[in-house]
Amino acid sequence: MKGDLHGGADIVVELRLLGPVEFAEHGHAREVGPPQRRAVLAALAVDTALPVATDVLITRVWGTEPPDGARRALHAHIARIRRLCEQLGQVDDVRFRLVRRSGGYVLEAGPEQVDILLFRHLVGRAREVRRSDDVRASLLREALGLWRGEPLAGLSGQWAARVREAWRRQHVDVAVGWARLTLRAGDPVTVIGPLGDLLGAYPLVEPLSEALMRALHAAGRGAEALDCYAALRRRLAEELGSDPSPGLQEVHQAILRGSVSPPPAWPTATGAADDATIALSFTPTPPEPPTPPPSPPTATAQLGELPAQLPMGVRGFTGRQDELAYLDGLLAATAGQPRGVVICAVSGTAGAGKTALAVHWARTAQGAFPDGQLYVNLRGFAPGGPVMDPAEALRGFLDAFGVPPSRIPVGLDAQAGLYRSLLTGRRVLVVLDNARDAEQIRPLLPGSPGCMALVTSRNLLTGLAAAEGAHLLALGLLTPDEARDLLTGRLGADRTEAEPSAVREIVDRCAGLPLALAVVAARATADPGLPLARLAQELRLADSRLDALDGGEPASQIRAVFSWSYQALRPEAARVFRLIGLHPGPDTALPAAAALAGARPAEIRPLLTELVRGHLLTETAARRYSFHDLLRAYAAELVATHDSEAVRHDATLRMLDHYAHTAHRADVLLTPQPRPVPLPSHQPGSGPMELMDHQQAQEWFGGERPVLLAAVHRAAAEGFDAHTWRLASALTTFLDRHGHWRALAEVQTAALDAARRQGDTAAQADAHRGLGLAHDRLTRRDEARTHYLLALQLFGALGHHAGQARTHQHLARMSAAQQLHQQALSHAHHSLTHYRAADDRAGQSAALNHIGWLHAQLGYQEKALVHCRQALVLAEETGDLNGQAHTWDSLGYIHHRLAQYAQAVDCYQQAVALFHRTGEFHSEAASLVCLGDIHHACSAPRAAHGAWARALTIADRLGLADTDPLRTGLLPRLRLPHIRATGGRARPGGAWSPHRPGSALA
């Protein structure tokens, strides 16, 4: 394969997906391994240079219901692929590398080294308007030459089939385009053979038949052209019951008349973004293309990985045939409602199987929603925990579509608007599980015809039917026959038929409640020798102590079932089950469960496994555990009954200590601090986690965020005031950087109240600073300034320099955003003074960079250069990669303003590399824009367009809106003519500048 990105240079090693999945070294295939490993490699390669999450890889390779050992097998395959990449790395100029980054695994490679990426790049270049038909045809011929047969050959599964089908369509479209261009150039003979081969594989594709008919006629083989049309018409009639399209009929008539016009031109890239641009994104050091990239997109936002969020289906699902048929009928209605979204609200008592029905049907219907399936548990009736705010659910949906925090608007209405815009023109299924009421779900309803919303709730959502036209489906208890079928499906016919009277009694005692029957079946499955009559007897005896199930909350019978499952536990496991009832939820990680029990994780893991096997806990992900709502309520009831207040207090204290100390350690890794204020010693048995680096800290915060937010509110509610403000303080940087500003305001409000109750001045000051930051981000500038000034007053009274430094830093940033540069400069100098007093070198670096950048804005470039160089030295000494990246970016800006273009290019290249390394892709794109500006000013149009195209590709991957300043600044730049620019033309796209001061400190 020739690497067109390098002007035709030989590619030493390539990764081939357009055929069998394999590496090739000097054209010779290298063995990758068994089909499963090739599937893992393909699942990584389709997103070359982008992080692919572990769960996404598992779904791509094993499907939506992976086997138990899928995660272990994935890690083994990744280790083998990594070693293979290392072996290939011994060849000169090879860039294949498999690394673990925040957000998943990344296969690093040049786009010219992966055939599908090179294919798309060549097609993108061929679409450029300025190229001649000969050049375009040559580029498409080169692209088609990359195909070696069936793409992803030998790989099975839904994901591989879906990708393969999409690539086939691209292949056919390109082949038709090449044929048209070649025919217009007067060379029909060249295309006849390839078109005939493709038509054999795709006999019903009319554009292929049309191109072949034109070629045969132009080559003097008119009779064969007519035979081709007759064969297509026959196939269409037999297989589809239709006739050829009017356009093809016109070509047929023209051949009969002997007056065939030239084929239509192949379309150029003047509309929506094509795959060529998308394919070249996020390479660590992408090569400069020898020619300018294709024209940029103008409107359509790009979606990232299509979400497939449906949980695993219930094993042995049975019954509910009428309900399933009703939902099937509504699905058919989605195609017949051109103006509305189909909404169905399933209601029923707790434990009736609403979620099981919704998920089972959604899984059977997911093929009807090819653009994704969204799922969220709204926790509408979660005991002891907060109901999910619609904004939190919306944020999860936007995250699922890859929308970056920078693009998510502040208000709930604006977020809902963005969400609905993403769904416009797409068929997406939205499952809203465990809703509290209609108001909670209204912002989450899609607005695009063709989408469907499936809601479950314990309440009958009549308001949703009245206002939104929702279909209401009430889910009752199982009939005796359905209940027997459920038990038979779980236990086997031999066992249930052997004890029919016991089965009848179990069905009667469980009152048709699916959850109760499922737990009975789990107990019986766990002990194959246990007579079913024994289980029936236990239920019968329990009736003397419990109320009858009367159609309200099914507490009585379900408590009976839970009670004997609980009594079957070993005492150690029973204690753990009770104590987890103290956890705020929504789920519990292994170390937190160990802290509740005051044990080591290795000691607690077998006990959790026992609870999972008894269906008293569910392991939702690796070492994370959750309850059904009723089980959580039952555990909370047990711990309140069987454990003393002192035991409950100590367990809660250990849990909060675990979270507070681990969060503190993670925050120190995210926020460079010279001498972080230590927390009081943690309780024995609380087991804070040892996090080693920035990436581990990010991943821990990301996984525990909902739990930590719930823990703040639990601590405040139960009088653990010190833990309330300490947890909130440790969360500040993470919540700010990831755009969770409403959550930041909530936890800091709780922290301020707790600090006031304790009379802790330092905690109050820190909470005011955090509240100021939250209001600042939410553009509530007056409230922000009030809290910032209160923080300064309290920090000043305490002589707390680090606190004053950070607060002045926030004020400087807010003032600069309001174009108050002199005021911002004053705050930045105060920040530097206090950072020096605190001996915080990373903080000094951030303040110096800020001062330098502000001087540059005011036109004092030499002063700016001095300050930023000092900032860079300190950032390098403290190992602050984020600070280094922002400072290199500022230095590039200053050198550009000084017309020192070589130095500016070097600085921006350093910034781009560091931003890519730290995952700040928006900042990477902004630096690439400025790098392109410098190349343009230096009369290097190809280099300029290369940098701008890479920035636009990142903007597409991030899903930035068409109104985003970065995107609106890019589009006019990419439309510039390829002429020599004067050195003074420093802002070719207008006055917009992506620069803003940044640092690692929040």
mmCIF file of C-alpha atoms in Angstrom, residues 778-936:
data_model
loop_
_atom_site.group_PDB
_atom_site.id
_atom_site.type_symbol
_atom_site.label_atom_id
_atom_site.label_comp_id
_atom_site.label_asym_id
_atom_site.label_seq_id
_atom_site.Cartn_x
_atom_site.Cartn_y
_atom_site.Cartn_z
ATOM 1 C CA LEU A 778 -23.153 29.241 35.680
ATOM 2 C CA THR A 779 -22.715 32.914 34.614
ATOM 3 C CA ARG A 780 -24.225 34.235 37.827
ATOM 4 C CA ARG A 781 -21.475 36.814 38.137
ATOM 5 C CA ASP A 782 -22.976 38.913 40.961
ATOM 6 C CA GLU A 783 -23.481 35.888 43.228
ATOM 7 C CA ALA A 784 -20.026 34.622 42.291
ATOM 8 C CA ARG A 785 -18.339 37.907 43.225
ATOM 9 C CA THR A 786 -20.195 37.999 46.559
ATOM 10 C CA HIS A 787 -18.966 34.544 47.521
ATOM 11 C CA TYR A 788 -15.427 35.211 46.252
ATOM 12 C CA LEU A 789 -15.176 38.372 48.375
ATOM 13 C CA LEU A 790 -16.514 36.557 51.435
ATOM 14 C CA ALA A 791 -13.923 33.856 50.861
ATOM 15 C CA LEU A 792 -11.145 36.447 50.600
ATOM 16 C CA GLN A 793 -12.309 38.094 53.827
ATOM 17 C CA LEU A 794 -12.305 34.798 55.760
ATOM 18 C CA PHE A 795 -9.059 33.497 54.243
ATOM 19 C CA GLY A 796 -7.449 36.858 55.002
ATOM 20 C CA ALA A 797 -8.541 36.739 58.650
ATOM 21 C CA LEU A 798 -6.943 33.309 58.922
ATOM 22 C CA GLY A 799 -3.758 34.315 57.087
ATOM 23 C CA HIS A 800 -4.480 31.482 54.649
ATOM 24 C CA HIS A 801 -2.344 32.379 51.614
ATOM 25 C CA ALA A 802 -3.213 29.379 49.439
ATOM 26 C CA GLY A 803 -6.926 30.089 49.794
ATOM 27 C CA GLN A 804 -6.475 33.766 48.982
ATOM 28 C CA ALA A 805 -4.301 32.872 45.997
ATOM 29 C CA ARG A 806 -6.894 30.575 44.461
ATOM 30 C CA THR A 807 -9.723 33.018 45.088
ATOM 31 C CA HIS A 808 -7.820 35.861 43.411
ATOM 32 C CA GLN A 809 -7.077 33.482 40.540
ATOM 33 C CA HIS A 810 -10.819 32.872 40.101
ATOM 34 C CA LEU A 811 -11.523 36.612 40.241
ATOM 35 C CA ALA A 812 -8.841 37.247 37.625
ATOM 36 C CA ARG A 813 -10.359 34.685 35.298
ATOM 37 C CA MET A 814 -13.872 36.094 35.768
ATOM 38 C CA SER A 815 -12.676 39.671 35.187
ATOM 39 C CA ALA A 816 -10.807 38.672 32.035
ATOM 40 C CA ALA A 817 -13.948 36.998 30.699
ATOM 41 C CA GLN A 818 -15.683 40.364 31.116
ATOM 42 C CA GLN A 819 -12.827 42.087 29.221
ATOM 43 C CA LEU A 820 -11.734 43.883 32.421
ATOM 44 C CA HIS A 821 -8.062 43.183 31.793
ATOM 45 C CA GLN A 822 -6.562 45.702 34.226
ATOM 46 C CA GLN A 823 -8.780 44.422 37.015
ATOM 47 C CA ALA A 824 -7.898 40.863 36.051
ATOM 48 C CA LEU A 825 -4.184 41.734 36.091
ATOM 49 C CA SER A 826 -4.493 43.132 39.613
ATOM 50 C CA HIS A 827 -6.110 39.922 40.850
ATOM 51 C CA ALA A 828 -3.496 37.816 39.065
ATOM 52 C CA HIS A 829 -0.670 39.735 40.806
ATOM 53 C CA HIS A 830 -2.382 39.240 44.176
ATOM 54 C CA SER A 831 -2.672 35.547 43.349
ATOM 55 C CA LEU A 832 1.054 35.343 42.617
ATOM 56 C CA THR A 833 1.925 37.131 45.872
ATOM 57 C CA HIS A 834 -0.099 34.696 47.946
ATOM 58 C CA TYR A 835 1.156 31.630 46.063
ATOM 59 C CA ARG A 836 4.703 32.758 46.836
ATOM 60 C CA ALA A 837 3.818 33.235 50.486
ATOM 61 C CA ALA A 838 2.413 29.697 50.501
ATOM 62 C CA ASP A 839 5.510 28.376 48.684
ATOM 63 C CA ASP A 840 3.201 26.820 46.082
ATOM 64 C CA ARG A 841 5.352 26.553 42.955
ATOM 65 C CA ALA A 842 2.639 25.042 40.752
ATOM 66 C CA GLY A 843 0.332 27.858 41.811
ATOM 67 C CA GLN A 844 3.032 30.414 41.062
ATOM 68 C CA SER A 845 3.372 28.913 37.597
ATOM 69 C CA ALA A 846 -0.358 29.288 36.960
ATOM 70 C CA ALA A 847 -0.362 32.880 38.216
ATOM 71 C CA LEU A 848 2.695 33.846 36.143
ATOM 72 C CA ASN A 849 1.173 32.349 33.021
ATOM 73 C CA HIS A 850 -2.020 34.245 33.709
ATOM 74 C CA ILE A 851 -0.125 37.505 34.186
ATOM 75 C CA GLY A 852 1.816 36.910 30.991
ATOM 76 C CA TRP A 853 -1.271 36.186 28.996
ATOM 77 C CA LEU A 854 -3.004 39.327 30.313
ATOM 78 C CA HIS A 855 0.051 41.438 29.416
ATOM 79 C CA ALA A 856 -0.136 40.000 25.923
ATOM 80 C CA GLN A 857 -3.792 41.010 25.661
ATOM 81 C CA LEU A 858 -2.818 44.541 26.686
ATOM 82 C CA GLY A 859 -0.063 44.665 24.052
ATOM 83 C CA TYR A 860 2.980 44.305 26.353
ATOM 84 C CA GLN A 861 4.525 41.335 24.578
ATOM 85 C CA GLU A 862 8.039 41.525 26.098
ATOM 86 C CA LYS A 863 6.624 41.591 29.635
ATOM 87 C CA ALA A 864 4.339 38.731 28.692
ATOM 88 C CA LEU A 865 7.292 36.691 27.433
ATOM 89 C CA VAL A 866 9.240 37.127 30.664
ATOM 90 C CA HIS A 867 6.344 36.013 32.864
ATOM 91 C CA CYS A 868 5.398 33.010 30.742
ATOM 92 C CA ARG A 869 8.987 31.761 30.550
ATOM 93 C CA GLN A 870 9.164 31.896 34.341
ATOM 94 C CA ALA A 871 5.853 30.029 34.484
ATOM 95 C CA LEU A 872 7.175 27.295 32.199
ATOM 96 C CA VAL A 873 10.260 26.694 34.353
ATOM 97 C CA LEU A 874 8.094 26.239 37.444
ATOM 98 C CA ALA A 875 5.583 24.013 35.646
ATOM 99 C CA GLU A 876 8.383 21.744 34.452
ATOM 100 C CA GLU A 877 9.972 21.622 37.897
ATOM 101 C CA THR A 878 6.677 20.572 39.504
ATOM 102 C CA GLY A 879 5.808 18.092 36.743
ATOM 103 C CA ASP A 880 2.549 19.915 35.996
ATOM 104 C CA LEU A 881 1.797 18.761 32.429
ATOM 105 C CA ASN A 882 -1.436 20.728 32.265
ATOM 106 C CA GLY A 883 0.320 23.899 33.338
ATOM 107 C CA GLN A 884 3.115 23.281 30.827
ATOM 108 C CA ALA A 885 0.608 22.865 27.995
ATOM 109 C CA HIS A 886 -1.185 26.116 28.761
ATOM 110 C CA THR A 887 2.068 27.997 29.152
ATOM 111 C CA TRP A 888 3.458 26.714 25.823
ATOM 112 C CA ASP A 889 0.165 27.845 24.281
ATOM 113 C CA SER A 890 0.584 31.335 25.758
ATOM 114 C CA LEU A 891 4.200 31.495 24.555
ATOM 115 C CA GLY A 892 3.101 30.557 21.052
ATOM 116 C CA TYR A 893 0.576 33.382 21.118
ATOM 117 C CA ILE A 894 3.187 35.897 22.300
ATOM 118 C CA HIS A 895 5.805 34.878 19.706
ATOM 119 C CA HIS A 896 3.140 35.102 17.025
ATOM 120 C CA ARG A 897 2.290 38.651 18.091
ATOM 121 C CA LEU A 898 6.018 39.457 17.930
ATOM 122 C CA ALA A 899 6.169 38.015 14.371
ATOM 123 C CA GLN A 900 8.669 35.401 15.624
ATOM 124 C CA TYR A 901 7.019 32.676 13.620
ATOM 125 C CA ALA A 902 9.550 29.857 13.978
ATOM 126 C CA GLN A 903 9.469 30.147 17.781
ATOM 127 C CA ALA A 904 5.673 30.369 17.728
ATOM 128 C CA VAL A 905 5.387 27.195 15.657
ATOM 129 C CA ASP A 906 7.635 25.316 18.071
ATOM 130 C CA CYS A 907 5.640 26.516 21.093
ATOM 131 C CA TYR A 908 2.305 25.564 19.615
ATOM 132 C CA GLN A 909 3.608 22.140 18.613
ATOM 133 C CA GLN A 910 4.701 21.580 22.213
ATOM 134 C CA ALA A 911 1.275 22.700 23.449
ATOM 135 C CA VAL A 912 -0.563 20.453 20.979
ATOM 136 C CA ALA A 913 1.445 17.400 22.036
ATOM 137 C CA LEU A 914 0.900 18.060 25.758
ATOM 138 C CA PHE A 915 -2.810 18.803 25.383
ATOM 139 C CA HIS A 916 -3.205 15.545 23.485
ATOM 140 C CA ARG A 917 -1.307 13.694 26.200
ATOM 141 C CA THR A 918 -3.459 15.109 28.998
ATOM 142 C CA GLY A 919 -6.708 14.605 27.058
ATOM 143 C CA GLU A 920 -7.601 18.314 26.760
ATOM 144 C CA PHE A 921 -8.791 17.966 23.179
ATOM 145 C CA HIS A 922 -10.639 21.284 22.998
ATOM 146 C CA SER A 923 -7.439 23.102 23.988
ATOM 147 C CA GLU A 924 -5.523 20.967 21.489
ATOM 148 C CA ALA A 925 -7.857 22.112 18.721
ATOM 149 C CA ALA A 926 -7.526 25.748 19.782
ATOM 150 C CA SER A 927 -3.727 25.518 19.616
ATOM 151 C CA LEU A 928 -3.959 23.869 16.192
ATOM 152 C CA VAL A 929 -6.031 26.804 14.927
ATOM 153 C CA CYS A 930 -3.302 29.230 15.964
ATOM 154 C CA LEU A 931 -0.606 26.971 14.552
ATOM 155 C CA GLY A 932 -2.435 27.065 11.228
ATOM 156 C CA ASP A 933 -2.642 30.856 11.414
ATOM 157 C CA ILE A 934 1.128 31.069 11.728
ATOM 158 C CA HIS A 935 1.702 28.727 8.781
ATOM 159 C CA HIS A 936 -0.693 30.855 6.764
#
